[in-house]
Amino acid sequence: MSHTETYYEVMRRQGITRRSFLKFCSLTAAALGLGPEFAGTIAHAMENKPRTPVIWLHGLECTCCSESFIRSAHPLAKDVVLSMLSLDYDDTLMASAGHQAEACLEETIEKYKGNYILAVEGNPPLNEDGMYCIIGGKPFVEQLKHAAEHAKAVISWGSCASWGCVQAAAPNPTQATPVHKVILDKPVIKIPGCPPIAEVMSGVVTYMLTFDRLPALDRQGRPKMFYGQRIHDKCYRRPHFDAGQFVETWDDENARKGYCLYKVGCKGPTTYNACSTVRWNEGVSFPIGSGHGCIGCSEDGFWDKGSFYDRITDMTHYFGDQPSGVKQFGVEANADTVGMAAAGVVGGSIVAHIAASAIHRARKNPDKNEQPAETQGSND
Amino acid sequence: MSTPDPCIQVTELTALFQRVYQQRMQDMPMVNPALCVEAVGFRPWTDRCIGILITPWFMSLIALLPSDEGVSPPATDEKCHYQFPSGDYDFLVCYDEQFGLYHSCSLFSPMFDFPSQELAQQTALAVLDLLWQAPEGAQPAQAPRVEATGKLSRRQLLRGLRSEDKP
């Protein structure tokens, strides 16, 4: 009987100790908001499940997603996840090159048809028949479609793959197009950010590989466990916003006091991401912690929304009446914003729903009591 | 020695944020002019007072503290962990020079989802109902607990894992 390696076997082969393995499981459970009791579930899954191969493609991008991922805050997480992925194809990280590399890709697709996960960093440019991004002598869009055809699911790494990012900024000369607008017949999980947080990337991959299912997604296809809240909701400078204490100009007295950065352009109130909770560099800090406002890099079209230093003034999207052609931060990001202002009604069921959502968001580790087995992904 | 009921500070809290509204938040695009500052459903809990503050720019759970509990400004990013029947919550430690310390947990901000004060009030009351209820299928409520800040250390995390993993 042929034997397919489990994740655990792959890790041991890579020299990772059992102690480190268990530590990784507990850290991952915490990062996923599942509670420490799920560390055992993750460990059991990784010890017994055959490894799921991952193909990692690169289109138009700057490789900041890979840079973030391989510098995953905890060195252990980096080692384990990289071992776990074993990256059957990643033209940045793999050892092979040229025709050998392309052969690896074909071999993986053939061998694991229907069972591999396709991770995409960057996006395909469609203008001029895709000639602005050539991989192995062919337009990237062809490689993307070919690899996606037999993939179990697709992960869009970063804002490039999720929304288009800077290469899709107006006038978008190459017609750079996000992955979900090219791959229409597979579930696409968006992990936006420029780059995404390393723990978010490794957390989502670990969840998918160990539990063999998609995490619960919001209406825009982002994992709720990491993109369910805005930066503003959990920002440590929030008491200053509430108290009307704002930085008026850079380096003024209020800046030195650590007041809210809204007036100098912080997009925290309209940006869905985990920066204010997970943070960066092993949880040390995030842009607001360093005295700079959030630039909203995980939101759709953030390059086309004016200067990073313009304060948010247009709130029309909250009324469901946004000017045509203008992409607003946070539009449709939260199903809760749909009903109340737009409908303008006072209804018991709407109030109950909004209240339940608010208390769920406010609660610490709101999903820790949810069994992953019951968490079904959706991509509506 | 008896500690004064922290709920007597509710009026002062409302006055504080009315002043903030008048003095600092006028003409701010984040303000919903259909709303006003209002305290909803404050009630005593352990030695503190818990309720919701509605303002035109945010709605938050607020914990008012006993007057003898610290008056100095908190450290940056200081949090306080609360355990209510519905679950665990992290509150930010807030400080005003005149009012002193209070704890805050964000529910909504900005407030454009609320076209009227009445709707905001109803939502606040519904949130408080849920706050004091154990969620469906949850374990029986534990004794109320408030813990001063502190992130879970890796060592604590590992200890938890190990004790549960023992066969």
GROMACS .gro file of N, CA, C and O in nm, chain A residues 204-288:
model
  340
  204VAL      N    1  -0.465   3.092   0.814
  204VAL     CA    2  -0.564   3.048   0.715
  204VAL      C    3  -0.518   2.919   0.648
  204VAL      O    4  -0.596   2.824   0.631
  205VAL      N    5  -0.390   2.915   0.611
  205VAL     CA    6  -0.338   2.793   0.547
  205VAL      C    7  -0.349   2.674   0.642
  205VAL      O    8  -0.396   2.566   0.604
  206THR      N    9  -0.310   2.695   0.767
  206THR     CA   10  -0.316   2.586   0.864
  206THR      C   11  -0.459   2.538   0.883
  206THR      O   12  -0.486   2.418   0.889
  207TYR      N   13  -0.550   2.631   0.892
  207TYR     CA   14  -0.691   2.595   0.909
  207TYR      C   15  -0.738   2.510   0.793
  207TYR      O   16  -0.799   2.404   0.810
  208MET      N   17  -0.707   2.554   0.672
  208MET     CA   18  -0.755   2.481   0.554
  208MET      C   19  -0.690   2.344   0.542
  208MET      O   20  -0.754   2.245   0.505
  209LEU      N   21  -0.561   2.337   0.575
  209LEU     CA   22  -0.491   2.211   0.558
  209LEU      C   23  -0.527   2.110   0.667
  209LEU      O   24  -0.540   1.991   0.640
  210THR      N   25  -0.544   2.159   0.788
  210THR     CA   26  -0.571   2.065   0.896
  210THR      C   27  -0.718   2.026   0.904
  210THR      O   28  -0.751   1.911   0.931
  211PHE      N   29  -0.808   2.120   0.880
  211PHE     CA   30  -0.950   2.089   0.891
  211PHE      C   31  -1.014   2.056   0.757
  211PHE      O   32  -1.132   2.022   0.750
  212ASP      N   33  -0.938   2.070   0.650
  212ASP     CA   34  -0.984   2.033   0.517
  212ASP      C   35  -1.115   2.103   0.480
  212ASP      O   36  -1.207   2.041   0.425
  213ARG      N   37  -1.126   2.226   0.511
  213ARG     CA   38  -1.243   2.305   0.472
  213ARG      C   39  -1.207   2.453   0.472
  213ARG      O   40  -1.104   2.491   0.530
  214LEU      N   41  -1.293   2.531   0.411
  214LEU     CA   42  -1.268   2.674   0.409
  214LEU      C   43  -1.308   2.736   0.542
  214LEU      O   44  -1.404   2.690   0.603
  215PRO      N   45  -1.236   2.838   0.585
  215PRO     CA   46  -1.286   2.910   0.703
  215PRO      C   47  -1.414   2.986   0.666
  215PRO      O   48  -1.442   3.005   0.548
  216ALA      N   49  -1.490   3.025   0.767
  216ALA     CA   50  -1.611   3.104   0.740
  216ALA      C   51  -1.571   3.237   0.677
  216ALA      O   52  -1.479   3.303   0.725
  217LEU      N   53  -1.639   3.272   0.568
  217LEU     CA   54  -1.602   3.392   0.493
  217LEU      C   55  -1.711   3.498   0.504
  217LEU      O   56  -1.829   3.467   0.523
  218ASP      N   57  -1.670   3.625   0.490
  218ASP     CA   58  -1.770   3.732   0.486
  218ASP      C   59  -1.821   3.749   0.343
  218ASP      O   60  -1.786   3.672   0.253
  219ARG      N   61  -1.904   3.852   0.324
  219ARG     CA   62  -1.966   3.869   0.192
  219ARG      C   63  -1.865   3.896   0.082
  219ARG      O   64  -1.891   3.873  -0.035
  220GLN      N   65  -1.748   3.944   0.121
  220GLN     CA   66  -1.647   3.973   0.020
  220GLN      C   67  -1.545   3.860   0.006
  220GLN      O   68  -1.446   3.875  -0.065
  221GLY      N   69  -1.569   3.749   0.074
  221GLY     CA   70  -1.482   3.633   0.058
  221GLY      C   71  -1.360   3.635   0.148
  221GLY      O   72  -1.264   3.563   0.123
  222ARG      N   73  -1.362   3.718   0.253
  222ARG     CA   74  -1.249   3.723   0.347
  222ARG      C   75  -1.281   3.640   0.471
  222ARG      O   76  -1.396   3.641   0.518
  223PRO      N   77  -1.182   3.572   0.528
  223PRO     CA   78  -1.208   3.494   0.649
  223PRO      C   79  -1.257   3.583   0.763
  223PRO      O   80  -1.189   3.680   0.800
  224LYS      N   81  -1.372   3.551   0.818
  224LYS     CA   82  -1.429   3.635   0.923
  224LYS      C   83  -1.339   3.640   1.046
  224LYS      O   84  -1.337   3.739   1.117
  225MET      N   85  -1.265   3.532   1.069
  225MET     CA   86  -1.186   3.527   1.192
  225MET      C   87  -1.077   3.634   1.195
  225MET      O   88  -1.034   3.674   1.301
  226PHE      N   89  -1.037   3.683   1.079
  226PHE     CA   90  -0.933   3.786   1.076
  226PHE      C   91  -0.982   3.919   1.019
  226PHE      O   92  -0.917   4.022   1.039
  227TYR      N   93  -1.090   3.918   0.945
  227TYR     CA   94  -1.135   4.041   0.878
  227TYR      C   95  -1.275   4.081   0.926
  227TYR      O   96  -1.346   4.151   0.855
  228GLY      N   97  -1.312   4.036   1.045
  228GLY     CA   98  -1.447   4.065   1.095
  228GLY      C   99  -1.456   4.201   1.162
  228GLY      O  100  -1.565   4.247   1.194
  229GLN      N  101  -1.343   4.265   1.188
  229GLN     CA  102  -1.346   4.392   1.259
  229GLN      C  103  -1.261   4.494   1.189
  229GLN      O  104  -1.168   4.460   1.117
  230ARG      N  105  -1.295   4.620   1.213
  230ARG     CA  106  -1.213   4.727   1.156
  230ARG      C  107  -1.098   4.760   1.250
  230ARG      O  108  -1.106   4.735   1.370
  231ILE      N  109  -0.993   4.818   1.194
  231ILE     CA  110  -0.878   4.862   1.273
  231ILE      C  111  -0.927   4.949   1.389
  231ILE      O  112  -0.883   4.937   1.503
  232HIS      N  113  -1.021   5.038   1.357
  232HIS     CA  114  -1.076   5.135   1.451
  232HIS      C  115  -1.141   5.067   1.573
  232HIS      O  116  -1.137   5.120   1.684
  233ASP      N  117  -1.203   4.950   1.549
  233ASP     CA  118  -1.281   4.885   1.656
  233ASP      C  119  -1.193   4.846   1.775
  233ASP      O  120  -1.239   4.848   1.889
  234LYS      N  121  -1.069   4.806   1.747
  234LYS     CA  122  -0.983   4.758   1.855
  234LYS      C  123  -0.855   4.842   1.868
  234LYS      O  124  -0.758   4.797   1.929
  235CYS      N  125  -0.854   4.959   1.809
  235CYS     CA  126  -0.732   5.041   1.812
  235CYS      C  127  -0.706   5.091   1.955
  235CYS      O  128  -0.797   5.137   2.023
  236TYR      N  129  -0.580   5.085   1.995
  236TYR     CA  130  -0.547   5.130   2.131
  236TYR      C  131  -0.561   5.280   2.146
  236TYR      O  132  -0.568   5.332   2.257
  237ARG      N  133  -0.566   5.354   2.033
  237ARG     CA  134  -0.586   5.500   2.041
  237ARG      C  135  -0.734   5.537   2.041
  237ARG      O  136  -0.770   5.654   2.037
  238ARG      N  137  -0.818   5.436   2.041
  238ARG     CA  138  -0.963   5.460   2.033
  238ARG      C  139  -1.016   5.550   2.145
  238ARG      O  140  -1.103   5.635   2.118
  239PRO      N  141  -0.969   5.537   2.269
  239PRO     CA  142  -1.022   5.629   2.372
  239PRO      C  143  -1.003   5.776   2.334
  239PRO      O  144  -1.085   5.860   2.369
  240HIS      N  145  -0.897   5.807   2.259
  240HIS     CA  146  -0.875   5.946   2.218
  240HIS      C  147  -0.974   5.987   2.110
  240HIS      O  148  -1.019   6.101   2.106
  241PHE      N  149  -1.009   5.894   2.020
  241PHE     CA  150  -1.113   5.925   1.922
  241PHE      C  151  -1.244   5.954   1.995
  241PHE      O  152  -1.312   6.055   1.967
  242ASP      N  153  -1.280   5.865   2.086
  242ASP     CA  154  -1.405   5.882   2.159
  242ASP      C  155  -1.408   6.016   2.232
  242ASP      O  156  -1.514   6.079   2.243
  243ALA      N  157  -1.292   6.057   2.284
  243ALA     CA  158  -1.286   6.180   2.363
  243ALA      C  159  -1.260   6.303   2.276
  243ALA      O  160  -1.238   6.413   2.328
  244GLY      N  161  -1.261   6.286   2.143
  244GLY     CA  162  -1.241   6.400   2.054
  244GLY      C  163  -1.100   6.457   2.060
  244GLY      O  164  -1.079   6.576   2.035
  245GLN      N  165  -1.003   6.373   2.092
  245GLN     CA  166  -0.864   6.419   2.101
  245GLN      C  167  -0.788   6.371   1.978
  245GLN      O  168  -0.763   6.251   1.963
  246PHE      N  169  -0.753   6.464   1.890
  246PHE     CA  170  -0.695   6.428   1.761
  246PHE      C  171  -0.559   6.494   1.740
  246PHE      O  172  -0.536   6.607   1.784
  247VAL      N  173  -0.472   6.424   1.666
  247VAL     CA  174  -0.351   6.486   1.613
  247VAL      C  175  -0.396   6.582   1.502
  247VAL      O  176  -0.468   6.542   1.411
  248GLU      N  177  -0.358   6.709   1.513
  248GLU     CA  178  -0.403   6.808   1.414
  248GLU      C  179  -0.300   6.820   1.302
  248GLU      O  180  -0.335   6.832   1.185
  249THR      N  181  -0.173   6.821   1.338
  249THR     CA  182  -0.065   6.824   1.239
  249THR      C  183   0.046   6.733   1.289
  249THR      O  184   0.057   6.707   1.410
  250TRP      N  185   0.129   6.686   1.195
  250TRP     CA  186   0.236   6.595   1.234
  250TRP      C  187   0.330   6.662   1.334
  250TRP      O  188   0.366   6.777   1.320
  251ASP      N  189   0.366   6.585   1.434
  251ASP     CA  190   0.460   6.629   1.535
  251ASP      C  191   0.408   6.740   1.625
  251ASP      O  192   0.485   6.810   1.688
  252ASP      N  193   0.276   6.760   1.628
  252ASP     CA  194   0.225   6.857   1.724
  252ASP      C  195   0.221   6.792   1.863
  252ASP      O  196   0.255   6.674   1.881
  253GLU      N  197   0.180   6.869   1.960
  253GLU     CA  198   0.177   6.820   2.098
  253GLU      C  199   0.086   6.697   2.110
  253GLU      O  200   0.115   6.602   2.183
  254ASN      N  201  -0.025   6.701   2.035
  254ASN     CA  202  -0.119   6.589   2.041
  254ASN      C  203  -0.059   6.461   1.986
  254ASN      O  204  -0.091   6.351   2.031
  255ALA      N  205   0.028   6.476   1.884
  255ALA     CA  206   0.096   6.357   1.829
  255ALA      C  207   0.186   6.296   1.935
  255ALA      O  208   0.193   6.174   1.951
  256ARG      N  209   0.252   6.384   2.007
  256ARG     CA  210   0.342   6.334   2.112
  256ARG      C  211   0.264   6.266   2.224
  256ARG      O  212   0.314   6.176   2.290
  257LYS      N  213   0.139   6.310   2.242
  257LYS     CA  214   0.056   6.247   2.346
  257LYS      C  215  -0.009   6.118   2.296
  257LYS      O  216  -0.077   6.051   2.373
  258GLY      N  217   0.008   6.087   2.169
  258GLY     CA  218  -0.048   5.962   2.117
  258GLY      C  219  -0.196   5.969   2.088
  258GLY      O  220  -0.267   5.869   2.095
  259TYR      N  221  -0.246   6.088   2.050
  259TYR     CA  222  -0.388   6.103   2.022
  259TYR      C  223  -0.427   6.034   1.891
  259TYR      O  224  -0.342   5.988   1.813
  260CYS      N  225  -0.556   6.032   1.863
  260CYS     CA  226  -0.610   5.965   1.744
  260CYS      C  227  -0.561   6.032   1.614
  260CYS      O  228  -0.553   6.154   1.606
  261LEU      N  229  -0.533   5.950   1.514
  261LEU     CA  230  -0.474   5.999   1.389
  261LEU      C  231  -0.578   6.023   1.278
  261LEU      O  232  -0.542   6.044   1.162
  262TYR      N  233  -0.705   6.022   1.314
  262TYR     CA  234  -0.810   6.036   1.211
  262TYR      C  235  -0.793   6.163   1.127
  262TYR      O  236  -0.803   6.159   1.003
  263LYS      N  237  -0.763   6.274   1.191
  263LYS     CA  238  -0.756   6.401   1.117
  263LYS      C  239  -0.636   6.409   1.024
  263LYS      O  240  -0.631   6.495   0.937
  264VAL      N  241  -0.537   6.324   1.047
  264VAL     CA  242  -0.422   6.323   0.955
  264VAL      C  243  -0.430   6.202   0.861
  264VAL      O  244  -0.329   6.156   0.808
  265GLY      N  245  -0.551   6.154   0.841
  265GLY     CA  246  -0.574   6.059   0.732
  265GLY      C  247  -0.590   5.914   0.769
  265GLY      O  248  -0.598   5.829   0.678
  266CYS      N  249  -0.592   5.880   0.895
  266CYS     CA  250  -0.602   5.737   0.932
  266CYS      C  251  -0.731   5.676   0.874
  266CYS      O  252  -0.840   5.730   0.892
  267LYS      N  253  -0.716   5.563   0.805
  267LYS     CA  254  -0.832   5.496   0.746
  267LYS      C  255  -0.882   5.382   0.835
  267LYS      O  256  -0.961   5.298   0.790
  268GLY      N  257  -0.835   5.380   0.958
  268GLY     CA  258  -0.877   5.275   1.051
  268GLY      C  259  -1.028   5.258   1.064
  268GLY      O  260  -1.077   5.145   1.072
  269PRO      N  261  -1.106   5.369   1.064
  269PRO     CA  262  -1.250   5.353   1.080
  269PRO      C  263  -1.318   5.278   0.965
  269PRO      O  264  -1.433   5.238   0.978
  270THR      N  265  -1.252   5.265   0.853
  270THR     CA  266  -1.318   5.201   0.739
  270THR      C  267  -1.239   5.082   0.684
  270THR      O  268  -1.267   5.034   0.575
  271THR      N  269  -1.141   5.034   0.760
  271THR     CA  270  -1.056   4.926   0.710
  271THR      C  271  -1.073   4.799   0.793
  271THR      O  272  -1.055   4.801   0.915
  272TYR      N  273  -1.108   4.691   0.723
  272TYR     CA  274  -1.126   4.562   0.790
  272TYR      C  275  -0.995   4.484   0.784
  272TYR      O  276  -0.950   4.445   0.677
  273ASN      N  277  -0.934   4.463   0.899
  273ASN     CA  278  -0.812   4.383   0.908
  273ASN      C  279  -0.782   4.359   1.056
  273ASN      O  280  -0.852   4.412   1.143
  274ALA      N  281  -0.680   4.278   1.082
  274ALA     CA  282  -0.651   4.238   1.219
  274ALA      C  283  -0.529   4.309   1.275
  274ALA      O  284  -0.476   4.267   1.378
  275CYS      N  285  -0.483   4.417   1.209
  275CYS     CA  286  -0.358   4.481   1.251
  275CYS      C  287  -0.362   4.529   1.396
  275CYS      O  288  -0.262   4.521   1.467
  276SER      N  289  -0.479   4.581   1.440
  276SER     CA  290  -0.482   4.637   1.576
  276SER      C  291  -0.492   4.528   1.682
  276SER      O  292  -0.476   4.557   1.800
  277THR      N  293  -0.518   4.405   1.643
  277THR     CA  294  -0.523   4.297   1.742
  277THR      C  295  -0.403   4.203   1.727
  277THR      O  296  -0.330   4.180   1.822
  278VAL      N  297  -0.381   4.150   1.607
  278VAL     CA  298  -0.269   4.057   1.585
  278VAL      C  299  -0.136   4.135   1.583
  278VAL      O  300  -0.036   4.091   1.637
  279ARG      N  301  -0.139   4.251   1.521
  279ARG     CA  302  -0.021   4.337   1.503
  279ARG      C  303   0.087   4.270   1.419
  279ARG      O  304   0.066   4.164   1.363
  280TRP      N  305   0.203   4.334   1.414
  280TRP     CA  306   0.311   4.289   1.327
  280TRP      C  307   0.438   4.264   1.410
  280TRP      O  308   0.448   4.312   1.522
  281ASN      N  309   0.532   4.195   1.350
  281ASN     CA  310   0.662   4.169   1.413
  281ASN      C  311   0.645   4.109   1.552
  281ASN      O  312   0.680   4.167   1.653
  282GLU      N  313   0.587   3.992   1.551
  282GLU     CA  314   0.561   3.919   1.675
  282GLU      C  315   0.475   4.001   1.770
  282GLU      O  316   0.497   4.004   1.891
  283GLY      N  317   0.376   4.067   1.713
  283GLY     CA  318   0.281   4.140   1.796
  283GLY      C  319   0.336   4.267   1.857
  283GLY      O  320   0.274   4.325   1.947
  284VAL      N  321   0.448   4.315   1.807
  284VAL     CA  322   0.512   4.431   1.868
  284VAL      C  323   0.434   4.560   1.842
  284VAL      O  324   0.403   4.636   1.932
  285SER      N  325   0.398   4.582   1.715
  285SER     CA  326   0.337   4.711   1.683
  285SER      C  327   0.260   4.700   1.551
  285SER      O  328   0.249   4.593   1.492
  286PHE      N  329   0.206   4.811   1.510
  286PHE     CA  330   0.143   4.824   1.378
  286PHE      C  331   0.150   4.971   1.340
  286PHE      O  332   0.194   5.052   1.421
  287PRO      N  333   0.115   5.008   1.217
  287PRO     CA  334   0.142   5.146   1.176
  287PRO      C  335   0.094   5.252   1.274
  287PRO      O  336   0.168   5.347   1.304
  288ILE      N  337  -0.026   5.237   1.326
  288ILE     CA  338  -0.078   5.339   1.418
  288ILE      C  339   0.008   5.345   1.544
  288ILE      O  340   0.031   5.451   1.600
   0.00000   0.00000   0.00000
